[in-house]
């Protein structure tokens, strides 16, 4: 309703302006979270917008993509669907002590889940296309390429090429999972394929311990697979709070995942019994599936950036200023292709701010402080603000750490041995809460509201004056009365775990 | 808090020169009306507020001397009657602050009465905890249905064994009541088992033995109330419903409050045939109207039958033992149980309150001032027995505040603004702050943001589950006045938002926060367009009223 109204107003404005020397005010390459948001919002401001995206396919490649992008088609959404599917495994175990008698034989039909997941993302792909067309954005299916500071070329599926001029070009082509350079790497898969496997693997080796690695490890374990997690560091989830990393490691192990810390993969060999995985310690593991979750690289190679001189960094990420502008003034970039903070809501924020800056007459810089995030391993981890290690490094005074480790009420009956852990990191001098983290059921849902409080500089006292919701896990965040430890200013945190 | 702190360092002379009528009324009016004379009140206030030394015997003595005008060597500094959430919290904290404390409680039983109770109180033994354990158990049937949509298949339908659940639940309650006893012991609070009765302003009788105390705290809570209709002796209350010998095949639940809805969800999840009888058109009086509609619809979709505008008139027991409920609209037969969730009453009968002159209101609640002091200066009361906001965390807050007031020389008033709460119905509700109706009444101009969506899980499970979220924003100040949610995880989600709303944050602050994807909670930070704007007052009136409230809130 509102967007339509603004569009018609914009049309009136434009006819008055009479400066339509370009085909488009904005041409967006890439129809993922950031690109779609920027396109829609720019159109709402009255801009004439075109957007191109590769044809839809659940697995991305040089030839395939789809409106909705990584998040909708090969990331957050299908991942979360599988997480839901996998979580039932543990839930069913827990049900017995609550009085439920379950048949010994419980079937899990992977093909059914896969089909429903694919149906859902196909539906969402359609939703995204409709969102664009109802916002008045012209969509193109094909590979986008930059041919000049104000010129793009779209190669359509049938090979025909279209060329358009645009006042502004926005690159929002995202990123793609990478294969490590080891012998036999072609035997492994990435998260793209893992979301669309034909069969549920009986034995899996996951290489890496970032959020994607631990999420897939949890999914498969929940579905009954034997899962090995192989990673270079002492603990999974580098970059997160060390104490919480240890909690996640313990929980993954508690749920039956075999951890191989301080280990690298040396080689994969195809055998009759499956893939033989050899580690750098000489250990041999047999697997039906080997997942590489060792990193993602920006999709900047096929954009022809060299032709116009758009600068990229060593890993291929497009360099941008605080307003998401590249070194070529008419070319902008947002989302994973810029490798700033690779999260959907951050790409959305960058897309919104880009539209505000370029077409809304309101230059605005995305604010990267206190951005919450979640890892959907089982149980999940969520956090906002600084880790204890970051707080110690950055604080000008003492840091107070409040922790709570408790047996969630559900476990008192189910008998599951798994603690929920919560943590607040507080600046002793100002009482400001610098960081919050939680590992336990519902952590991502719980953290969202806490994130608002942190974003606005809430103090520990403000947490304490909030009354709890009883009985919940979340109430623990407002009832942490005694300091677990005080870290004096000048302490060097132990790192490189 | 801020008021109390500033007054602590203010001399009496300056106090009297304070001009704000609000401040005066907050601080004086109630206390004055209860005090036998203004002079004794003044000395009380002086000790409360102006004592420079903490924890000293002499100071506490002077407090008592002035308050009671009857010097005495007491057995205890504090005697607490009732070891539920509020009583245990106040006693522990008082002991931590150096007071000698005793607490009495009735012997443990899952059903409360004049002679049974148990350390831990309603929350632990007959409320929040057992209720939530049953909610967990009953939720599984919905999860089994959901899991079908995610590829899980059961050779035979999962069956529920009520006795396993109840045995495991009761084992957990035994464990918890033990933990509470240990907590008291470790805090040096003397636990006396028996029925406490007040004999005079400083004496409590526990089963014939007398104990004297400088202060007496009444924290005896409340109990379910069943209205007197023919056959009401056949009805059960929530105490009994948590500990039934067998699962009801068919149950009637009378009442539309949170307890009624929670039990309706429990029994429905365990596959009983559930009928809810409510006097009004909608459930949950006092909640936001849209939430009331939404939760009623969702529960009906899960198979609960609501009989609206139906008041119970009689219960008849038939020869086969089944019960029928006669209402103003007809009779429904064949119930295994008829549960009344028609309200709770403070436990103020037969504990000696009348004899010492403690004032009680019409509902039987002890009247207290903002410091939880009753009309008898040495007698205090916290929790459900005072019928303020009947929630465990509020009783805890009142208990802590009282301990600080009495034994830390820090007069502390509990703060009842923006207390969040939850209903563990299925789907559950979380809320904090004002309802739309209250916001319009108090602020006139408000913007309403709503979101009614099918959660990701439901798109796969194929079940008709939906989630409803609502933000109520002051149009003039942009402050978030209320937040309501009905859907999976609502109680957990609401807690963090309660911190933000209590801190007085604006819709702009919500919008500036990045979402956590994919969650339901992120919807609260991505509501861009108001669903409706309500403009009730003319511009000038609205602004002034809003500004006054905003200033008062900071």
mmCIF file of C-alpha atoms in Angstrom, chain A residues 119-264:
data_model
loop_
_atom_site.group_PDB
_atom_site.id
_atom_site.type_symbol
_atom_site.label_atom_id
_atom_site.label_comp_id
_atom_site.label_asym_id
_atom_site.label_seq_id
_atom_site.Cartn_x
_atom_site.Cartn_y
_atom_site.Cartn_z
ATOM 1 C CA UNK A 119 9.020 -27.279 -1.537
ATOM 2 C CA UNK A 120 9.362 -24.607 1.133
ATOM 3 C CA UNK A 121 12.404 -22.926 -0.382
ATOM 4 C CA UNK A 122 10.820 -23.048 -3.837
ATOM 5 C CA UNK A 123 7.810 -21.313 -2.329
ATOM 6 C CA UNK A 124 10.064 -18.703 -0.722
ATOM 7 C CA UNK A 125 11.926 -18.216 -4.006
ATOM 8 C CA UNK A 126 8.545 -17.324 -5.533
ATOM 9 C CA UNK A 127 7.711 -15.033 -2.612
ATOM 10 C CA UNK A 128 10.931 -13.102 -3.173
ATOM 11 C CA UNK A 129 10.220 -12.708 -6.883
ATOM 12 C CA UNK A 130 6.754 -11.382 -6.093
ATOM 13 C CA UNK A 131 8.145 -9.019 -3.463
ATOM 14 C CA UNK A 132 10.371 -7.519 -6.125
ATOM 15 C CA UNK A 133 7.734 -7.202 -8.807
ATOM 16 C CA UNK A 134 5.182 -5.710 -6.415
ATOM 17 C CA UNK A 135 7.805 -3.146 -5.402
ATOM 18 C CA UNK A 136 8.124 -2.241 -9.098
ATOM 19 C CA UNK A 137 11.598 -3.757 -9.533
ATOM 20 C CA UNK A 138 12.363 -5.251 -12.956
ATOM 21 C CA UNK A 139 13.847 -8.729 -12.577
ATOM 22 C CA UNK A 140 16.212 -10.516 -14.967
ATOM 23 C CA UNK A 141 17.325 -14.133 -14.865
ATOM 24 C CA UNK A 142 20.935 -14.581 -15.868
ATOM 25 C CA UNK A 143 24.536 -13.871 -15.053
ATOM 26 C CA UNK A 144 25.331 -10.217 -14.353
ATOM 27 C CA UNK A 145 28.602 -8.648 -15.308
ATOM 28 C CA UNK A 146 29.994 -5.138 -15.134
ATOM 29 C CA UNK A 147 31.050 -3.690 -18.472
ATOM 30 C CA UNK A 148 31.550 -0.085 -17.445
ATOM 31 C CA UNK A 149 31.118 2.205 -14.426
ATOM 32 C CA UNK A 150 27.496 2.651 -15.477
ATOM 33 C CA UNK A 151 26.943 -0.407 -17.593
ATOM 34 C CA UNK A 152 25.936 -3.996 -16.908
ATOM 35 C CA UNK A 153 25.501 -7.002 -19.130
ATOM 36 C CA UNK A 154 23.166 -9.882 -18.303
ATOM 37 C CA UNK A 155 23.780 -13.241 -19.986
ATOM 38 C CA UNK A 156 20.420 -15.019 -20.043
ATOM 39 C CA UNK A 157 19.897 -18.787 -19.815
ATOM 40 C CA UNK A 158 19.602 -19.147 -23.586
ATOM 41 C CA UNK A 159 22.911 -17.332 -24.044
ATOM 42 C CA UNK A 160 21.456 -14.054 -25.278
ATOM 43 C CA UNK A 161 23.001 -10.955 -23.784
ATOM 44 C CA UNK A 162 21.247 -7.842 -22.556
ATOM 45 C CA UNK A 163 23.038 -4.616 -21.858
ATOM 46 C CA UNK A 164 21.773 -1.788 -19.667
ATOM 47 C CA UNK A 165 23.034 1.490 -18.337
ATOM 48 C CA UNK A 166 22.483 2.467 -14.739
ATOM 49 C CA UNK A 167 23.251 5.507 -12.653
ATOM 50 C CA UNK A 168 24.284 3.235 -9.797
ATOM 51 C CA UNK A 169 25.351 -0.396 -9.766
ATOM 52 C CA UNK A 170 25.058 -2.478 -6.606
ATOM 53 C CA UNK A 171 26.974 -5.742 -6.261
ATOM 54 C CA UNK A 172 25.312 -8.162 -3.882
ATOM 55 C CA UNK A 173 26.502 -11.513 -5.166
ATOM 56 C CA UNK A 174 27.279 -13.071 -1.803
ATOM 57 C CA UNK A 175 29.723 -15.866 -1.224
ATOM 58 C CA UNK A 176 30.197 -19.571 -1.729
ATOM 59 C CA UNK A 177 31.588 -22.470 0.262
ATOM 60 C CA UNK A 178 35.198 -23.394 -0.460
ATOM 61 C CA UNK A 179 37.004 -26.708 -0.820
ATOM 62 C CA UNK A 180 40.318 -27.068 1.011
ATOM 63 C CA UNK A 181 43.341 -27.915 -1.047
ATOM 64 C CA UNK A 182 43.992 -31.533 -0.007
ATOM 65 C CA UNK A 183 44.320 -34.726 -2.033
ATOM 66 C CA UNK A 184 40.918 -36.264 -2.616
ATOM 67 C CA UNK A 185 39.031 -33.046 -1.939
ATOM 68 C CA UNK A 186 36.665 -33.825 -4.809
ATOM 69 C CA UNK A 187 35.242 -36.657 -2.645
ATOM 70 C CA UNK A 188 33.951 -34.147 -0.092
ATOM 71 C CA UNK A 189 30.950 -31.844 -0.235
ATOM 72 C CA UNK A 190 30.105 -28.358 0.995
ATOM 73 C CA UNK A 191 27.060 -27.114 2.893
ATOM 74 C CA UNK A 192 25.220 -26.552 -0.423
ATOM 75 C CA UNK A 193 25.205 -30.270 -1.202
ATOM 76 C CA UNK A 194 24.757 -31.222 2.446
ATOM 77 C CA UNK A 195 21.341 -29.540 2.378
ATOM 78 C CA UNK A 196 20.259 -31.708 -0.548
ATOM 79 C CA UNK A 197 21.824 -35.150 0.000
ATOM 80 C CA UNK A 198 19.997 -38.106 -1.535
ATOM 81 C CA UNK A 199 20.476 -40.273 1.541
ATOM 82 C CA UNK A 200 21.146 -39.541 5.150
ATOM 83 C CA UNK A 201 24.787 -40.533 5.697
ATOM 84 C CA UNK A 202 25.439 -43.202 8.344
ATOM 85 C CA UNK A 203 28.982 -41.968 9.025
ATOM 86 C CA UNK A 204 30.025 -38.343 8.595
ATOM 87 C CA UNK A 205 33.266 -36.476 8.981
ATOM 88 C CA UNK A 206 32.851 -32.716 9.309
ATOM 89 C CA UNK A 207 35.968 -30.700 8.649
ATOM 90 C CA UNK A 208 35.964 -27.331 10.392
ATOM 91 C CA UNK A 209 34.434 -25.993 13.591
ATOM 92 C CA UNK A 210 32.833 -22.748 12.593
ATOM 93 C CA UNK A 211 29.101 -22.277 12.968
ATOM 94 C CA UNK A 212 28.271 -24.178 9.776
ATOM 95 C CA UNK A 213 30.336 -27.164 10.861
ATOM 96 C CA UNK A 214 28.794 -27.494 14.319
ATOM 97 C CA UNK A 215 25.278 -26.942 12.943
ATOM 98 C CA UNK A 216 25.564 -29.774 10.438
ATOM 99 C CA UNK A 217 27.239 -32.002 13.009
ATOM 100 C CA UNK A 218 24.216 -31.461 15.280
ATOM 101 C CA UNK A 219 21.688 -32.006 12.485
ATOM 102 C CA UNK A 220 23.147 -35.346 11.428
ATOM 103 C CA UNK A 221 23.712 -36.508 14.973
ATOM 104 C CA UNK A 222 20.068 -35.749 15.741
ATOM 105 C CA UNK A 223 19.070 -37.916 12.797
ATOM 106 C CA UNK A 224 21.145 -40.781 14.148
ATOM 107 C CA UNK A 225 24.370 -40.549 12.142
ATOM 108 C CA UNK A 226 27.809 -41.233 13.590
ATOM 109 C CA UNK A 227 29.512 -37.833 13.428
ATOM 110 C CA UNK A 228 33.171 -36.853 13.702
ATOM 111 C CA UNK A 229 34.125 -33.190 13.978
ATOM 112 C CA UNK A 230 37.718 -32.494 12.935
ATOM 113 C CA UNK A 231 39.193 -29.037 13.543
ATOM 114 C CA UNK A 232 42.471 -27.221 13.844
ATOM 115 C CA UNK A 233 42.027 -25.375 17.136
ATOM 116 C CA UNK A 234 41.632 -26.679 20.671
ATOM 117 C CA UNK A 235 37.986 -25.617 20.763
ATOM 118 C CA UNK A 236 35.265 -25.133 18.151
ATOM 119 C CA UNK A 237 33.819 -21.728 17.154
ATOM 120 C CA UNK A 238 36.889 -19.525 17.024
ATOM 121 C CA UNK A 239 36.026 -15.896 17.704
ATOM 122 C CA UNK A 240 33.317 -16.672 20.243
ATOM 123 C CA UNK A 241 33.716 -16.396 24.012
ATOM 124 C CA UNK A 242 36.195 -19.090 25.085
ATOM 125 C CA UNK A 243 34.117 -20.235 28.043
ATOM 126 C CA UNK A 244 31.096 -20.682 25.787
ATOM 127 C CA UNK A 245 33.217 -22.516 23.210
ATOM 128 C CA UNK A 246 34.130 -25.018 25.895
ATOM 129 C CA UNK A 247 30.449 -25.395 26.779
ATOM 130 C CA UNK A 248 29.546 -26.061 23.153
ATOM 131 C CA UNK A 249 32.345 -28.630 22.854
ATOM 132 C CA UNK A 250 31.107 -30.418 25.958
ATOM 133 C CA UNK A 251 27.503 -30.413 24.748
ATOM 134 C CA UNK A 252 28.390 -31.670 21.274
ATOM 135 C CA UNK A 253 30.289 -34.503 22.918
ATOM 136 C CA UNK A 254 27.412 -35.103 25.333
ATOM 137 C CA UNK A 255 25.085 -35.530 22.374
ATOM 138 C CA UNK A 256 27.398 -38.160 20.926
ATOM 139 C CA UNK A 257 29.548 -36.269 18.420
ATOM 140 C CA UNK A 258 33.179 -37.407 18.370
ATOM 141 C CA UNK A 259 35.498 -34.394 18.599
ATOM 142 C CA UNK A 260 38.955 -34.318 17.036
ATOM 143 C CA UNK A 261 40.505 -31.037 18.215
ATOM 144 C CA UNK A 262 43.921 -29.808 17.022
ATOM 145 C CA UNK A 263 43.549 -31.986 13.955
ATOM 146 C CA UNK A 264 43.693 -31.383 10.219
#
